[in-house]
Tab-separated table of C-alpha atoms and ligand atoms in Angstrom:
chain	number	residue	atom	x	y	z
A	3	MET	CA	16.664	-30.767	-14.779
A	4	GLN	CA	14.897	-29.321	-11.690
A	5	ALA	CA	11.580	-28.269	-12.137
A	6	LEU	CA	11.517	-24.258	-12.024
A	7	PRO	CA	9.519	-22.814	-9.079
A	8	SER	CA	5.735	-21.413	-9.479
A	9	PRO	CA	5.354	-17.669	-9.234
A	10	ALA	CA	4.006	-18.153	-5.595
A	11	GLU	CA	7.238	-19.995	-4.656
A	12	ALA	CA	9.527	-17.603	-6.383
A	13	GLU	CA	7.508	-14.981	-4.447
A	14	SER	CA	8.032	-16.638	-1.131
A	15	LEU	CA	11.625	-17.430	-1.632
A	16	ILE	CA	12.086	-13.512	-2.239
A	17	ARG	CA	10.266	-12.730	0.817
A	18	ARG	CA	12.267	-14.883	2.731
A	19	HIS	CA	15.485	-13.814	1.670
A	20	VAL	CA	15.058	-9.930	1.265
A	21	PRO	CA	16.956	-8.338	4.470
A	22	ARG	CA	14.818	-6.144	6.711
A	23	LEU	CA	15.299	-2.505	6.070
A	24	PRO	CA	17.017	-0.514	8.952
A	25	ILE	CA	14.477	1.152	11.644
A	26	GLU	CA	14.149	4.848	12.090
A	27	SER	CA	12.343	7.494	13.961
A	28	ARG	CA	10.575	9.828	11.757
A	29	PRO	CA	7.962	12.877	12.297
A	30	LEU	CA	4.415	12.339	12.116
A	31	ALA	CA	3.877	14.508	9.130
A	32	SER	CA	6.527	12.449	7.195
A	33	LEU	CA	4.764	8.953	7.595
A	34	ALA	CA	2.222	8.625	5.111
A	35	GLY	CA	2.801	5.037	3.601
A	36	ALA	CA	5.585	4.112	5.949
A	37	VAL	CA	5.496	0.743	7.845
A	38	LEU	CA	5.193	0.912	11.487
A	39	ALA	CA	8.112	-0.941	13.228
A	40	ARG	CA	6.780	-0.902	16.845
A	41	SER	CA	3.432	-1.261	18.680
A	42	VAL	CA	1.431	1.743	19.423
A	43	ARG	CA	-0.794	1.840	22.519
A	44	ALA	CA	-3.625	4.307	23.775
A	45	GLU	CA	-2.156	7.319	25.487
A	46	ARG	CA	-5.525	7.646	27.228
A	47	ASP	CA	-9.146	6.275	27.360
A	48	GLN	CA	-10.866	7.192	23.963
A	49	PRO	CA	-12.676	9.453	24.435
A	50	PRO	CA	-10.990	10.622	27.292
A	51	PHE	CA	-14.020	12.133	29.013
A	52	ASP	CA	-17.944	11.774	28.510
A	53	ARG	CA	-18.263	13.533	25.202
A	54	VAL	CA	-21.205	15.674	23.765
A	55	THR	CA	-21.971	14.652	20.237
A	56	MET	CA	-24.695	17.126	19.654
A	57	ASP	CA	-25.130	20.941	19.957
A	58	GLY	CA	-27.672	21.491	22.584
A	59	ILE	CA	-28.275	21.652	26.236
A	60	ALA	CA	-27.313	19.400	29.104
A	61	ILE	CA	-29.750	18.397	31.765
A	62	ALA	CA	-29.982	15.588	34.517
A	63	CYS	CA	-32.742	13.174	33.248
A	64	GLU	CA	-33.944	12.936	36.643
A	65	ALA	CA	-35.291	16.308	36.482
A	66	TRP	CA	-37.078	15.400	33.185
A	67	ARG	CA	-38.522	12.349	34.730
A	68	ALA	CA	-39.743	14.435	37.690
A	69	GLY	CA	-41.930	16.262	34.844
A	70	GLN	CA	-39.551	19.434	34.358
A	71	ARG	CA	-39.733	20.926	30.551
A	72	ARG	CA	-38.340	24.348	31.313
A	73	PHE	CA	-34.419	24.817	32.371
A	74	ARG	CA	-32.871	27.905	33.117
A	75	VAL	CA	-29.852	28.437	31.109
A	76	ALA	CA	-26.886	28.462	33.281
A	77	GLY	CA	-23.937	29.069	31.366
A	78	THR	CA	-22.186	27.444	28.008
A	79	GLN	CA	-19.799	24.400	28.213
A	80	ALA	CA	-17.740	24.629	24.687
A	81	ALA	CA	-15.253	22.147	23.303
A	82	GLY	CA	-11.807	22.526	25.172
A	83	GLN	CA	-12.901	23.851	28.157
A	84	PRO	CA	-12.560	22.544	31.620
A	85	PRO	CA	-15.751	21.183	33.128
A	86	GLN	CA	-18.235	23.258	34.659
A	87	SER	CA	-20.932	21.832	37.178
A	88	LEU	CA	-24.524	21.749	36.275
A	89	PRO	CA	-26.402	23.925	39.006
A	90	SER	CA	-29.552	21.941	40.053
A	91	GLY	CA	-32.646	22.254	38.034
A	92	ALA	CA	-30.924	24.193	35.362
A	93	CYS	CA	-29.319	23.366	32.083
A	94	LEU	CA	-26.015	24.412	30.466
A	95	GLU	CA	-25.630	24.955	26.622
A	96	VAL	CA	-23.364	22.407	25.492
A	97	MET	CA	-21.308	22.128	22.169
A	98	THR	CA	-20.353	19.053	19.960
A	99	GLY	CA	-17.097	17.811	21.383
A	100	ALA	CA	-17.411	19.543	24.836
A	101	VAL	CA	-17.118	17.881	28.258
A	102	LEU	CA	-20.441	16.373	29.593
A	103	PRO	CA	-20.850	18.801	32.325
A	104	PRO	CA	-20.894	17.321	35.908
A	105	GLY	CA	-24.308	16.861	37.378
A	106	SER	CA	-25.899	16.241	34.008
A	107	ASP	CA	-26.263	12.945	32.287
A	108	CYS	CA	-27.971	13.683	28.924
A	109	VAL	CA	-27.796	15.829	25.881
A	110	ILE	CA	-30.907	17.389	24.138
A	111	PRO	CA	-30.104	18.463	20.676
A	112	VAL	CA	-30.695	22.183	19.662
A	113	GLU	CA	-33.479	21.139	17.216
A	114	ARG	CA	-35.418	20.115	20.069
A	115	ILE	CA	-35.349	23.348	22.182
A	116	THR	CA	-36.775	26.872	22.082
A	117	LEU	CA	-34.785	29.663	23.750
A	118	VAL	CA	-37.213	32.064	25.522
A	119	GLU	CA	-34.943	34.640	27.162
A	120	ASP	CA	-32.660	32.675	29.642
A	121	PHE	CA	-34.809	29.757	29.504
A	122	ALA	CA	-34.782	26.568	27.209
A	123	ASP	CA	-38.083	25.034	26.636
A	124	VAL	CA	-37.933	21.330	25.655
A	125	ASP	CA	-40.032	19.621	23.254
A	126	PRO	CA	-42.450	17.344	25.116
A	127	ALA	CA	-41.783	14.513	22.404
A	128	ALA	CA	-37.810	14.779	22.810
A	129	ALA	CA	-36.183	11.396	23.475
A	130	VAL	CA	-34.574	11.867	26.909
A	131	GLU	CA	-32.436	9.001	28.148
A	132	PRO	CA	-29.330	8.721	30.195
A	133	PHE	CA	-26.156	9.134	27.933
A	134	GLU	CA	-28.483	10.403	25.240
A	135	ASN	CA	-26.269	12.237	22.675
A	136	VAL	CA	-23.069	11.507	24.932
A	137	HIS	CA	-20.026	9.322	23.775
A	138	THR	CA	-18.978	7.937	26.935
A	139	ARG	CA	-15.813	7.840	28.304
A	140	GLY	CA	-13.355	4.603	26.950
A	141	LEU	CA	-16.097	3.465	24.864
A	142	ASP	CA	-13.776	3.246	22.005
A	143	CYS	CA	-10.539	2.031	23.807
A	144	ARG	CA	-8.987	2.045	27.030
A	145	GLU	CA	-5.711	3.647	27.957
A	146	GLY	CA	-2.874	1.127	27.191
A	147	ASP	CA	-5.076	-0.689	24.655
A	148	LEU	CA	-2.917	-2.187	21.490
A	149	LEU	CA	-4.036	0.119	18.619
A	150	LEU	CA	-1.469	-0.573	15.749
A	151	ALA	CA	0.716	-3.571	15.532
A	152	PRO	CA	4.194	-3.511	13.936
A	153	GLY	CA	3.967	-4.330	10.101
A	154	THR	CA	0.982	-1.835	9.818
A	155	ARG	CA	1.423	0.208	6.748
A	156	LEU	CA	0.214	4.057	7.868
A	157	GLY	CA	-2.788	5.182	5.788
A	158	ALA	CA	-5.077	8.031	6.740
A	159	PRO	CA	-6.937	6.183	9.635
A	160	GLU	CA	-3.563	4.752	11.178
A	161	LEU	CA	-2.062	8.247	10.964
A	162	ALA	CA	-5.021	9.744	12.867
A	163	VAL	CA	-4.634	6.911	15.582
A	164	LEU	CA	-0.798	7.471	15.784
A	165	ALA	CA	-1.263	11.327	16.320
A	166	SER	CA	-4.409	10.737	18.900
A	167	ALA	CA	-1.903	8.390	20.817
A	168	GLY	CA	0.132	11.523	21.491
A	169	LEU	CA	3.151	10.653	19.538
A	170	PRO	CA	4.972	13.347	17.605
A	171	ARG	CA	7.281	10.701	15.885
A	172	ALA	CA	7.228	6.959	15.110
A	173	GLU	CA	9.596	4.111	14.660
A	174	VAL	CA	9.060	3.005	10.895
A	175	HIS	CA	11.060	0.956	8.656
A	176	ALA	CA	13.451	2.868	6.549
A	177	GLU	CA	12.572	3.805	2.942
A	178	PRO	CA	14.623	1.710	0.458
A	179	ARG	CA	17.124	3.521	-1.465
A	180	ILE	CA	16.254	1.898	-4.969
A	181	ALA	CA	18.419	1.804	-8.323
A	182	ILE	CA	16.618	1.114	-11.245
A	183	VAL	CA	19.520	0.144	-13.948
A	184	SER	CA	18.456	-0.618	-17.551
A	185	THR	CA	20.986	-2.514	-19.916
A	186	GLY	CA	21.284	-2.905	-23.328
A	187	ASP	CA	23.348	-1.315	-26.142
A	188	GLU	CA	20.305	-0.616	-28.359
A	189	LEU	CA	18.349	1.233	-26.107
A	190	ILE	CA	17.947	5.263	-26.989
A	191	GLU	CA	16.697	8.037	-24.301
A	192	PRO	CA	13.282	9.523	-25.224
A	193	GLY	CA	14.445	12.943	-26.740
A	194	GLU	CA	17.834	11.579	-28.271
A	195	PRO	CA	17.801	10.865	-32.067
A	196	ILE	CA	17.090	7.156	-32.994
A	197	GLU	CA	18.159	4.758	-35.912
A	198	ALA	CA	15.947	1.941	-37.276
A	199	TRP	CA	17.563	-0.583	-35.402
A	200	GLN	CA	17.389	1.136	-31.896
A	201	VAL	CA	14.938	0.964	-29.389
A	202	ARG	CA	13.480	3.753	-27.102
A	203	ARG	CA	14.191	3.204	-23.299
A	204	SER	CA	10.882	2.483	-21.959
A	205	ASN	CA	11.208	0.105	-19.072
A	206	ALA	CA	13.014	2.373	-16.731
A	207	TYR	CA	10.009	4.851	-16.853
A	208	ALA	CA	7.422	2.219	-16.381
A	209	LEU	CA	9.189	0.585	-13.654
A	210	ARG	CA	9.973	3.756	-11.910
A	211	GLY	CA	6.243	4.765	-12.219
A	212	ALA	CA	5.094	1.657	-10.739
A	213	LEU	CA	7.100	2.302	-7.795
A	214	ALA	CA	6.362	5.955	-7.397
A	215	LEU	CA	2.477	5.106	-7.580
A	216	ARG	CA	3.252	2.918	-4.627
A	217	GLY	CA	5.076	5.499	-2.811
A	218	TYR	CA	8.599	4.715	-3.375
A	219	ALA	CA	10.359	7.915	-3.812
A	220	GLN	CA	14.080	7.208	-3.142
A	221	ILE	CA	14.903	6.121	-6.778
A	222	THR	CA	18.003	6.671	-8.732
A	223	GLU	CA	18.057	5.743	-12.732
A	224	ASP	CA	21.094	4.357	-14.775
A	225	HIS	CA	21.712	3.068	-18.041
A	226	LEU	CA	24.576	0.608	-18.845
A	227	PRO	CA	25.913	-0.835	-22.167
A	228	ASP	CA	26.244	-4.764	-22.618
A	229	ASP	CA	29.931	-4.548	-21.508
A	230	PRO	CA	30.899	-6.742	-18.742
A	231	ARG	CA	33.573	-4.511	-17.757
A	232	ILE	CA	31.363	-1.001	-17.282
A	233	LEU	CA	28.655	-3.224	-15.929
A	234	ALA	CA	30.828	-4.731	-13.170
A	235	GLU	CA	32.254	-1.277	-12.167
A	236	ARG	CA	28.877	0.859	-12.135
A	237	LEU	CA	26.918	-2.253	-10.450
A	238	ARG	CA	29.490	-2.143	-7.761
A	239	GLN	CA	28.771	1.560	-7.139
A	240	HIS	CA	25.148	1.151	-7.175
A	241	LEU	CA	25.420	-1.901	-4.611
A	242	GLU	CA	27.365	0.341	-2.403
A	243	ASN	CA	24.820	3.350	-2.573
A	244	HIS	CA	21.326	1.425	-2.349
A	245	ASP	CA	19.364	-1.284	-0.534
A	246	VAL	CA	17.639	-2.395	-3.860
A	247	LEU	CA	18.996	-2.708	-7.250
A	248	VAL	CA	16.221	-3.290	-9.965
A	249	LEU	CA	17.991	-4.078	-13.188
A	250	SER	CA	16.047	-4.764	-16.646
A	251	GLY	CA	17.415	-6.572	-19.581
A	252	GLY	CA	20.501	-8.890	-19.827
A	253	VAL	CA	19.486	-11.868	-17.842
A	254	SER	CA	18.414	-14.251	-20.435
A	255	MET	CA	20.609	-17.155	-22.135
A	256	GLY	CA	21.913	-14.574	-24.943
A	257	ARG	CA	25.747	-13.967	-25.398
A	258	PHE	CA	25.446	-10.483	-24.294
A	259	ASP	CA	23.372	-11.269	-21.312
A	260	HIS	CA	26.015	-10.579	-18.900
A	261	VAL	CA	23.959	-9.608	-15.712
A	262	PRO	CA	23.865	-12.705	-13.683
A	263	ARG	CA	27.571	-13.608	-14.100
A	264	THR	CA	28.589	-10.119	-13.356
A	265	LEU	CA	26.315	-9.714	-10.159
A	266	ARG	CA	27.908	-13.332	-9.045
A	267	GLU	CA	31.238	-11.943	-9.265
A	268	LEU	CA	30.666	-8.827	-7.244
A	269	GLY	CA	29.395	-11.069	-4.489
A	270	VAL	CA	25.796	-10.895	-5.033
A	271	THR	CA	24.607	-14.693	-4.144
A	272	GLU	CA	21.997	-15.939	-6.519
A	273	VAL	CA	18.697	-16.964	-4.761
A	274	LEU	CA	16.459	-17.655	-8.114
A	275	HIS	CA	16.968	-17.673	-11.542
A	276	ARG	CA	14.029	-18.445	-13.640
A	277	VAL	CA	10.405	-18.907	-12.663
A	278	ALA	CA	7.675	-21.184	-14.364
A	279	GLN	CA	5.781	-18.538	-15.889
A	280	ARG	CA	5.091	-16.583	-19.120
A	281	PRO	CA	6.028	-13.654	-19.659
A	282	GLY	CA	9.073	-13.106	-17.335
A	283	LYS	CA	10.492	-16.508	-17.047
A	284	PRO	CA	14.194	-15.438	-16.889
A	285	LEU	CA	13.838	-13.549	-13.929
A	286	TRP	CA	16.927	-13.342	-11.486
A	287	PHE	CA	16.936	-12.600	-7.697
A	288	GLY	CA	19.890	-12.214	-5.428
A	289	VAL	CA	21.224	-10.917	-2.210
A	290	GLY	CA	24.270	-8.353	-2.083
A	291	PRO	CA	27.293	-8.703	0.303
A	292	ALA	CA	25.843	-6.123	2.561
A	293	GLY	CA	21.904	-7.408	2.288
A	294	GLN	CA	21.006	-5.511	-0.880
A	295	ALA	CA	18.096	-6.991	-2.723
A	296	VAL	CA	19.100	-7.292	-6.237
A	297	PHE	CA	16.288	-8.116	-9.054
A	298	GLY	CA	17.312	-8.924	-12.627
A	299	LEU	CA	14.175	-8.420	-14.746
A	300	PRO	CA	14.065	-9.498	-18.312
A	301	GLY	CA	14.282	-6.695	-20.821
A	302	ASN	CA	11.121	-7.212	-22.598
A	303	PRO	CA	8.734	-4.661	-21.491
A	304	VAL	CA	5.590	-6.609	-20.464
A	305	SER	CA	8.156	-9.303	-18.987
A	306	SER	CA	9.767	-6.658	-16.769
A	307	LEU	CA	6.619	-4.750	-15.505
A	308	VAL	CA	4.843	-8.143	-14.457
A	309	CYS	CA	7.855	-9.069	-12.785
A	310	LEU	CA	8.184	-5.916	-10.795
A	311	VAL	CA	4.713	-6.149	-9.934
A	312	ARG	CA	4.779	-9.613	-9.054
A	313	TYR	CA	8.159	-9.975	-7.287
A	314	VAL	CA	9.829	-6.518	-6.676
A	315	VAL	CA	6.811	-5.066	-4.878
A	316	PRO	CA	6.365	-8.034	-2.407
A	317	GLY	CA	9.904	-8.049	-1.860
A	318	LEU	CA	9.989	-4.419	-1.092
A	319	GLN	CA	6.994	-5.014	1.237
A	320	ALA	CA	8.669	-7.860	2.867
A	321	ALA	CA	11.964	-5.720	3.405
A	322	ALA	CA	10.056	-3.390	5.276
A	323	GLY	CA	8.307	-5.877	7.456
A	324	LEU	CA	4.881	-5.391	5.900
A	325	VAL	CA	2.524	-8.398	6.566
A	326	ALA	CA	1.578	-10.235	3.305
A	327	ARG	CA	-2.128	-9.658	2.195
A	328	PRO	CA	-3.769	-12.334	0.586
A	329	PRO	CA	-4.012	-11.580	-3.226
A	330	GLU	CA	-7.162	-9.897	-4.434
A	331	PRO	CA	-9.485	-12.454	-6.415
A	332	VAL	CA	-11.316	-11.658	-9.480
A	333	ALA	CA	-13.664	-13.419	-11.920
A	334	LEU	CA	-12.968	-13.689	-15.382
A	335	GLY	CA	-15.447	-11.794	-17.467
A	336	ALA	CA	-14.823	-13.574	-20.775
A	337	ALA	CA	-13.483	-17.257	-21.474
A	338	PHE	CA	-9.886	-17.329	-22.278
A	339	ARG	CA	-8.042	-19.897	-24.338
A	340	VAL	CA	-4.242	-20.588	-23.894
A	341	LYS	CA	-1.812	-23.575	-24.029
A	342	PRO	CA	-0.015	-23.076	-20.696
A	343	SER	CA	2.676	-25.411	-19.690
A	344	LEU	CA	3.716	-22.420	-17.373
A	345	TRP	CA	1.722	-19.922	-15.107
A	346	TYR	CA	0.165	-17.546	-17.689
A	347	PHE	CA	0.009	-13.654	-16.426
A	348	LEU	CA	-2.771	-12.229	-18.357
A	349	PRO	CA	-3.166	-8.467	-18.731
A	350	VAL	CA	-6.797	-7.604	-17.798
A	351	GLN	CA	-9.265	-4.697	-18.064
A	352	LEU	CA	-11.649	-4.474	-15.117
A	353	ASP	CA	-15.216	-4.267	-15.980
A	354	SER	CA	-18.645	-4.499	-13.741
A	355	ASN	CA	-20.901	-7.161	-14.732
A	356	PRO	CA	-24.612	-7.588	-13.639
A	357	THR	CA	-24.304	-11.002	-12.140
A	358	LEU	CA	-20.293	-11.690	-11.494
A	359	GLY	CA	-19.905	-7.817	-10.073
A	360	THR	CA	-16.236	-6.758	-10.774
A	361	VAL	CA	-14.703	-8.968	-13.612
A	362	ALA	CA	-11.615	-9.374	-15.465
A	363	LEU	CA	-11.643	-8.748	-19.510
A	364	PRO	CA	-8.639	-10.675	-21.015
A	365	ARG	CA	-6.452	-8.129	-23.011
A	366	PRO	CA	-3.505	-10.437	-24.042
A	367	THR	CA	-0.601	-8.713	-25.705
A	368	ARG	CA	1.086	-10.132	-28.843
A	369	GLY	CA	4.258	-11.657	-26.881
A	370	SER	CA	6.311	-10.218	-24.232
A	371	GLY	CA	7.578	-7.356	-26.534
A	372	ASP	CA	4.126	-5.994	-26.901
A	373	PHE	CA	3.508	-3.175	-24.646
A	374	VAL	CA	1.841	-1.124	-26.629
A	375	SER	CA	-1.507	-3.247	-25.704
A	376	LEU	CA	-1.054	-2.585	-22.035
A	377	PRO	CA	-2.432	0.939	-21.837
A	378	GLY	CA	-6.111	0.924	-20.295
A	379	THR	CA	-5.468	-2.474	-18.892
A	380	ASP	CA	-5.409	-2.322	-15.118
A	381	GLY	CA	-3.242	-5.405	-14.156
A	382	PHE	CA	-2.717	-8.970	-14.674
A	383	ILE	CA	-4.383	-12.198	-13.549
A	384	GLU	CA	-2.112	-15.540	-12.774
A	385	LEU	CA	-3.489	-18.380	-14.668
A	386	PRO	CA	-2.108	-21.848	-13.405
A	387	PRO	CA	-0.956	-24.512	-15.922
A	388	GLY	CA	-3.597	-26.976	-17.051
A	389	PRO	CA	-6.759	-26.449	-18.708
A	390	ALA	CA	-6.929	-24.859	-22.307
A	391	GLU	CA	-9.762	-22.905	-21.587
A	392	TYR	CA	-10.734	-20.672	-18.623
A	393	PRO	CA	-14.354	-20.294	-18.418
A	394	VAL	CA	-16.185	-17.182	-17.378
A	395	GLY	CA	-16.225	-16.960	-13.810
A	396	HIS	CA	-12.880	-18.520	-13.211
A	397	VAL	CA	-11.627	-16.701	-10.225
A	398	ALA	CA	-7.611	-16.019	-10.349
A	399	PRO	CA	-5.683	-13.558	-8.398
A	400	LEU	CA	-4.939	-9.990	-9.672
A	401	HIS	CA	-2.068	-8.033	-9.731
A	402	ARG	CA	-2.713	-4.419	-10.429
A	403	TRP	CA	-0.132	-2.200	-12.152
B	4	AMP	P1	16.988	-8.560	-23.069
B	4	AMP	O1	16.269	-9.262	-21.674
B	4	AMP	O2	18.029	-7.741	-22.599
B	4	AMP	O3	17.574	-9.635	-23.764
B	4	AMP	O4	16.028	-7.844	-23.828
B	4	AMP	C1	14.826	-8.469	-24.546
B	4	AMP	C2	14.184	-7.392	-25.180
B	4	AMP	O5	13.688	-6.427	-24.511
B	4	AMP	C3	15.055	-6.921	-26.332
B	4	AMP	O6	14.037	-6.739	-27.463
B	4	AMP	C4	15.360	-5.511	-25.677
B	4	AMP	O7	15.691	-4.467	-26.793
B	4	AMP	C5	13.815	-4.948	-24.969
B	4	AMP	N1	14.628	-4.084	-23.974
B	4	AMP	C6	15.486	-4.372	-23.086
B	4	AMP	N2	15.485	-3.517	-22.079
B	4	AMP	C7	14.668	-2.458	-22.493
B	4	AMP	C8	14.217	-1.219	-21.883
B	4	AMP	N3	14.777	-0.833	-20.906
B	4	AMP	N4	13.218	-0.714	-22.486
B	4	AMP	C9	12.467	-1.166	-23.832
B	4	AMP	N5	13.091	-2.493	-24.232
B	4	AMP	C10	13.770	-3.085	-23.490
B	5	MG	MG1	19.874	-6.819	-23.443
């Protein structure tokens, strides 16, 4: 039998096969979290003029060097006003953000001056040097410089840069339309009466939460019984209306695990079935006839959540053209023993340790159905097969919930 792919191999297979989401133009105010599809270049030099950085007075350094300490206040230069020239021998009152008045080359902060009628007396100990308290034109960037590359996720700093480039809209990858579909005859919606042999439908809420916390908002949900006919009919509809399907349950080897076969019959090409990991080994991934990304997550709640974080999230990022970031390394804060012949996903709680800094404390569950142990954990680390004991300080990639 062919060896199962490792988690890293499975992730890269998924990244390579997810189709790219279309590109659309959206207004600036709607872009938080979106992924840029085109380069953004500087509209102008930044700052676009020699900019005053302190409230005070602008003078010519030459006058100071010649021994002048008292300056007539010839007027005021506020932010947003066109530049006024400095009359010789005088000063202009200037405000933070104003243009440095032509003829002046230095700003003395208000704390260093005493106003006496129309004159400013400058503290003789003031530091007066050319371009003191001035942010000179083009210091931060030049007109036409590349400010943001395609594949950049737009957070707060990037949005400020976009706005400063004068762009009211930007071209970004469209938000994916995601369907979360749980399967299983045993599952009962919270709020509905339940029998002892039935189970609450909890996965869909965890999966939706993990996606919502990452900014994915176009999510619809459905629940399907373990009936191949109904499964086929409804999955066909979901494929028509979504870019991404996230299914939970029905992908294992049981007699009622109809998901992989049904998807194949609907023209979804299987790319991956099963990964060398615990929990979450039965993971299924395929690509639909119109390029839909279809994830079949195992139904056990710990498995479905780790698979969402480990595979669906990177898949969604790749679909948006987002450049992959290296995983976040973290050191184990306590030794952990396990007998893994597969990669082991260990839930952890982050803590700070005086010598090791941020560490991960093992919080193993009692199997893949034990999601009650997960609250309070921050995510999971990925331990490679091999040693039976991972010592304190062992560094592993962290995946946050
Ligand atoms: P399956 O992958 O369908 O074989 O399901 C494996 C286990 O996970 C079974 O015990 C299911 O009852 C449970 N399970 C499946 N789907 C969910 C769900 N949406 N919420 C909670 N438990 C589930
Ligand atoms: Mg099932």
